Amino acid sequence: MSRAVKRFLLIAAAVIALPLLVILVGAALYNIAHSPAELHELPSPGYPATEGVPSIALTAGPCPAV
């Protein structure tokens, strides 16, 4: 391929890739900014990481005998 064709393809790839990259980064930042505040908090030391998260094992009552 000639130098001009290679240059054209490189510019075309950049023109397509850069807006997609901006959209993906923007969507990720939007999701982080609009996620519930609980997801931004780290679990306190000494507590299990699932504290406050409802679980079937915790809410369904005793397990039946198998």
Tab-separated table of N, CA and C in Angstrom:
chain	number	residue	atom	x	y	z
A	1	MET	N	0.851	-1.192	0.000
A	1	MET	CA	0.000	0.000	0.000
A	1	MET	C	0.881	1.234	0.000
A	2	SER	N	0.377	2.255	-0.618
A	2	SER	CA	1.151	3.483	-0.663
A	2	SER	C	1.079	4.201	0.675
A	3	ARG	N	1.958	5.134	0.846
A	3	ARG	CA	2.019	5.901	2.098
A	3	ARG	C	0.730	6.685	2.330
A	4	ALA	N	0.135	7.199	1.250
A	4	ALA	CA	-1.099	7.981	1.378
A	4	ALA	C	-2.261	7.101	1.854
A	5	VAL	N	-2.329	5.882	1.348
A	5	VAL	CA	-3.409	4.979	1.756
A	5	VAL	C	-3.246	4.616	3.222
A	6	LYS	N	-2.023	4.324	3.651
A	6	LYS	CA	-1.783	3.994	5.051
A	6	LYS	C	-2.146	5.168	5.953
A	7	ARG	N	-1.783	6.361	5.515
A	7	ARG	CA	-2.107	7.552	6.310
A	7	ARG	C	-3.622	7.757	6.387
A	8	PHE	N	-4.308	7.571	5.268
A	8	PHE	CA	-5.762	7.706	5.261
A	8	PHE	C	-6.417	6.703	6.208
A	9	LEU	N	-5.972	5.454	6.166
A	9	LEU	CA	-6.540	4.431	7.039
A	9	LEU	C	-6.270	4.731	8.509
A	10	LEU	N	-5.100	5.245	8.817
A	10	LEU	CA	-4.775	5.602	10.196
A	10	LEU	C	-5.675	6.735	10.687
A	11	ILE	N	-5.874	7.736	9.854
A	11	ILE	CA	-6.737	8.856	10.232
A	11	ILE	C	-8.190	8.383	10.360
A	12	ALA	N	-8.638	7.524	9.446
A	12	ALA	CA	-10.007	7.008	9.514
A	12	ALA	C	-10.213	6.198	10.792
A	13	ALA	N	-9.238	5.386	11.169
A	13	ALA	CA	-9.347	4.599	12.395
A	13	ALA	C	-9.401	5.517	13.615
A	14	ALA	N	-8.607	6.572	13.609
A	14	ALA	CA	-8.619	7.506	14.741
A	14	ALA	C	-9.949	8.252	14.822
A	15	VAL	N	-10.489	8.637	13.675
A	15	VAL	CA	-11.762	9.368	13.647
A	15	VAL	C	-12.892	8.489	14.193
A	16	ILE	N	-12.809	7.189	13.975
A	16	ILE	CA	-13.838	6.276	14.485
A	16	ILE	C	-13.572	5.918	15.944
A	17	ALA	N	-12.335	5.653	16.295
A	17	ALA	CA	-12.007	5.135	17.628
A	17	ALA	C	-12.093	6.200	18.714
A	18	LEU	N	-11.645	7.397	18.455
A	18	LEU	CA	-11.610	8.409	19.510
A	18	LEU	C	-13.006	8.792	20.019
A	19	PRO	N	-13.991	9.039	19.173
A	19	PRO	CA	-15.332	9.317	19.713
A	19	PRO	C	-15.914	8.139	20.496
A	20	LEU	N	-15.652	6.913	20.038
A	20	LEU	CA	-16.132	5.751	20.787
A	20	LEU	C	-15.481	5.681	22.169
A	21	LEU	N	-14.208	5.982	22.232
A	21	LEU	CA	-13.507	5.989	23.513
A	21	LEU	C	-14.087	7.059	24.435
A	22	VAL	N	-14.366	8.233	23.904
A	22	VAL	CA	-14.950	9.315	24.705
A	22	VAL	C	-16.330	8.901	25.220
A	23	ILE	N	-17.128	8.267	24.368
A	23	ILE	CA	-18.464	7.832	24.777
A	23	ILE	C	-18.367	6.776	25.874
A	24	LEU	N	-17.476	5.807	25.725
A	24	LEU	CA	-17.344	4.751	26.725
A	24	LEU	C	-16.866	5.292	28.065
A	25	VAL	N	-15.879	6.178	28.045
A	25	VAL	CA	-15.385	6.769	29.290
A	25	VAL	C	-16.479	7.618	29.930
A	26	GLY	N	-17.193	8.378	29.130
A	26	GLY	CA	-18.278	9.193	29.663
A	26	GLY	C	-19.382	8.346	30.274
A	27	ALA	N	-19.730	7.246	29.633
A	27	ALA	CA	-20.761	6.363	30.174
A	27	ALA	C	-20.306	5.734	31.484
A	28	ALA	N	-19.041	5.356	31.573
A	28	ALA	CA	-18.529	4.781	32.817
A	28	ALA	C	-18.558	5.809	33.941
A	29	LEU	N	-18.141	7.028	33.653
A	29	LEU	CA	-18.159	8.076	34.681
A	29	LEU	C	-19.593	8.414	35.087
A	30	TYR	N	-20.504	8.422	34.133
A	30	TYR	CA	-21.912	8.682	34.446
A	30	TYR	C	-22.465	7.600	35.374
A	31	ASN	N	-22.155	6.333	35.070
A	31	ASN	CA	-22.642	5.241	35.910
A	31	ASN	C	-22.060	5.312	37.307
A	32	ILE	N	-20.800	5.670	37.423
A	32	ILE	CA	-20.185	5.795	38.747
A	32	ILE	C	-20.841	6.939	39.515
A	33	ALA	N	-21.062	8.052	38.847
A	33	ALA	CA	-21.623	9.225	39.520
A	33	ALA	C	-23.073	9.011	39.924
A	34	HIS	N	-23.811	8.195	39.202
A	34	HIS	CA	-25.226	8.013	39.484
A	34	HIS	C	-25.548	6.677	40.158
A	35	SER	N	-24.528	5.976	40.636
A	35	SER	CA	-24.783	4.736	41.369
A	35	SER	C	-25.139	5.072	42.812
A	36	PRO	N	-25.823	4.182	43.498
A	36	PRO	CA	-26.182	4.455	44.897
A	36	PRO	C	-24.945	4.703	45.759
A	37	ALA	N	-25.113	5.540	46.768
A	37	ALA	CA	-23.985	5.925	47.612
A	37	ALA	C	-23.383	4.723	48.335
A	38	GLU	N	-24.195	3.698	48.609
A	38	GLU	CA	-23.683	2.537	49.329
A	38	GLU	C	-22.573	1.830	48.552
A	39	LEU	N	-22.615	1.925	47.229
A	39	LEU	CA	-21.595	1.259	46.433
A	39	LEU	C	-20.256	1.978	46.509
A	40	HIS	N	-20.266	3.237	46.927
A	40	HIS	CA	-19.027	3.992	47.025
A	40	HIS	C	-18.342	3.790	48.366
A	41	GLU	N	-19.069	3.238	49.346
A	41	GLU	CA	-18.506	3.077	50.674
A	41	GLU	C	-17.821	1.724	50.795
A	42	LEU	N	-16.656	1.720	51.409
A	42	LEU	CA	-15.957	0.475	51.675
A	42	LEU	C	-16.503	-0.112	52.969
A	43	PRO	N	-16.525	-1.428	53.093
A	43	PRO	CA	-17.015	-2.027	54.331
A	43	PRO	C	-16.116	-1.650	55.509
A	44	SER	N	-16.729	-1.478	56.661
A	44	SER	CA	-15.975	-1.132	57.857
A	44	SER	C	-15.149	-2.330	58.300
A	45	PRO	N	-13.984	-2.078	58.894
A	45	PRO	CA	-13.172	-3.196	59.389
A	45	PRO	C	-13.932	-3.957	60.476
A	46	GLY	N	-13.832	-5.253	60.463
A	46	GLY	CA	-14.482	-6.070	61.472
A	46	GLY	C	-15.879	-6.519	61.090
A	47	TYR	N	-16.408	-6.042	59.993
A	47	TYR	CA	-17.748	-6.434	59.561
A	47	TYR	C	-17.634	-7.182	58.236
A	48	PRO	N	-18.508	-8.133	58.019
A	48	PRO	CA	-18.446	-8.833	56.726
A	48	PRO	C	-18.821	-7.885	55.584
A	49	ALA	N	-18.291	-8.174	54.430
A	49	ALA	CA	-18.531	-7.307	53.274
A	49	ALA	C	-19.989	-7.326	52.840
A	50	THR	N	-20.758	-8.313	53.268
A	50	THR	CA	-22.150	-8.414	52.840
A	50	THR	C	-23.107	-7.828	53.865
A	51	GLU	N	-22.619	-7.092	54.827
A	51	GLU	CA	-23.499	-6.503	55.832
A	51	GLU	C	-24.490	-5.561	55.156
A	52	GLY	N	-25.748	-5.690	55.509
A	52	GLY	CA	-26.771	-4.824	54.936
A	52	GLY	C	-27.330	-5.310	53.620
A	53	VAL	N	-26.752	-6.355	53.061
A	53	VAL	CA	-27.252	-6.885	51.801
A	53	VAL	C	-28.221	-8.016	52.114
A	54	PRO	N	-29.483	-7.889	51.715
A	54	PRO	CA	-30.426	-8.959	52.023
A	54	PRO	C	-30.035	-10.259	51.325
A	55	SER	N	-30.204	-11.323	52.008
A	55	SER	CA	-29.863	-12.624	51.459
A	55	SER	C	-30.999	-13.588	51.774
A	56	ILE	N	-31.229	-14.534	50.895
A	56	ILE	CA	-32.284	-15.522	51.139
A	56	ILE	C	-31.970	-16.286	52.424
A	57	ALA	N	-30.692	-16.583	52.637
A	57	ALA	CA	-30.310	-17.331	53.831
A	57	ALA	C	-30.621	-16.531	55.093
A	58	LEU	N	-30.586	-15.216	55.018
A	58	LEU	CA	-30.827	-14.391	56.193
A	58	LEU	C	-32.305	-14.033	56.359
A	59	THR	N	-33.074	-14.069	55.296
A	59	THR	CA	-34.449	-13.572	55.377
A	59	THR	C	-35.502	-14.664	55.284
A	60	ALA	N	-35.133	-15.868	54.900
A	60	ALA	CA	-36.131	-16.893	54.649
A	60	ALA	C	-36.474	-17.712	55.893
A	61	GLY	N	-35.773	-17.499	56.980
A	61	GLY	CA	-36.056	-18.275	58.183
A	61	GLY	C	-35.190	-19.521	58.237
A	62	PRO	N	-35.518	-20.413	59.171
A	62	PRO	CA	-34.684	-21.607	59.331
A	62	PRO	C	-34.766	-22.523	58.113
A	63	CYS	N	-33.695	-23.230	57.878
A	63	CYS	CA	-33.654	-24.165	56.759
A	63	CYS	C	-34.422	-25.432	57.140
A	64	PRO	N	-35.196	-25.983	56.239
A	64	PRO	CA	-35.888	-27.235	56.550
A	64	PRO	C	-34.881	-28.385	56.626
A	65	ALA	N	-35.221	-29.373	57.415
A	65	ALA	CA	-34.347	-30.541	57.526
A	65	ALA	C	-34.327	-31.284	56.196
A	66	VAL	N	-33.165	-31.705	55.826
A	66	VAL	CA	-33.023	-32.405	54.534
A	66	VAL	C	-33.013	-33.889	54.780
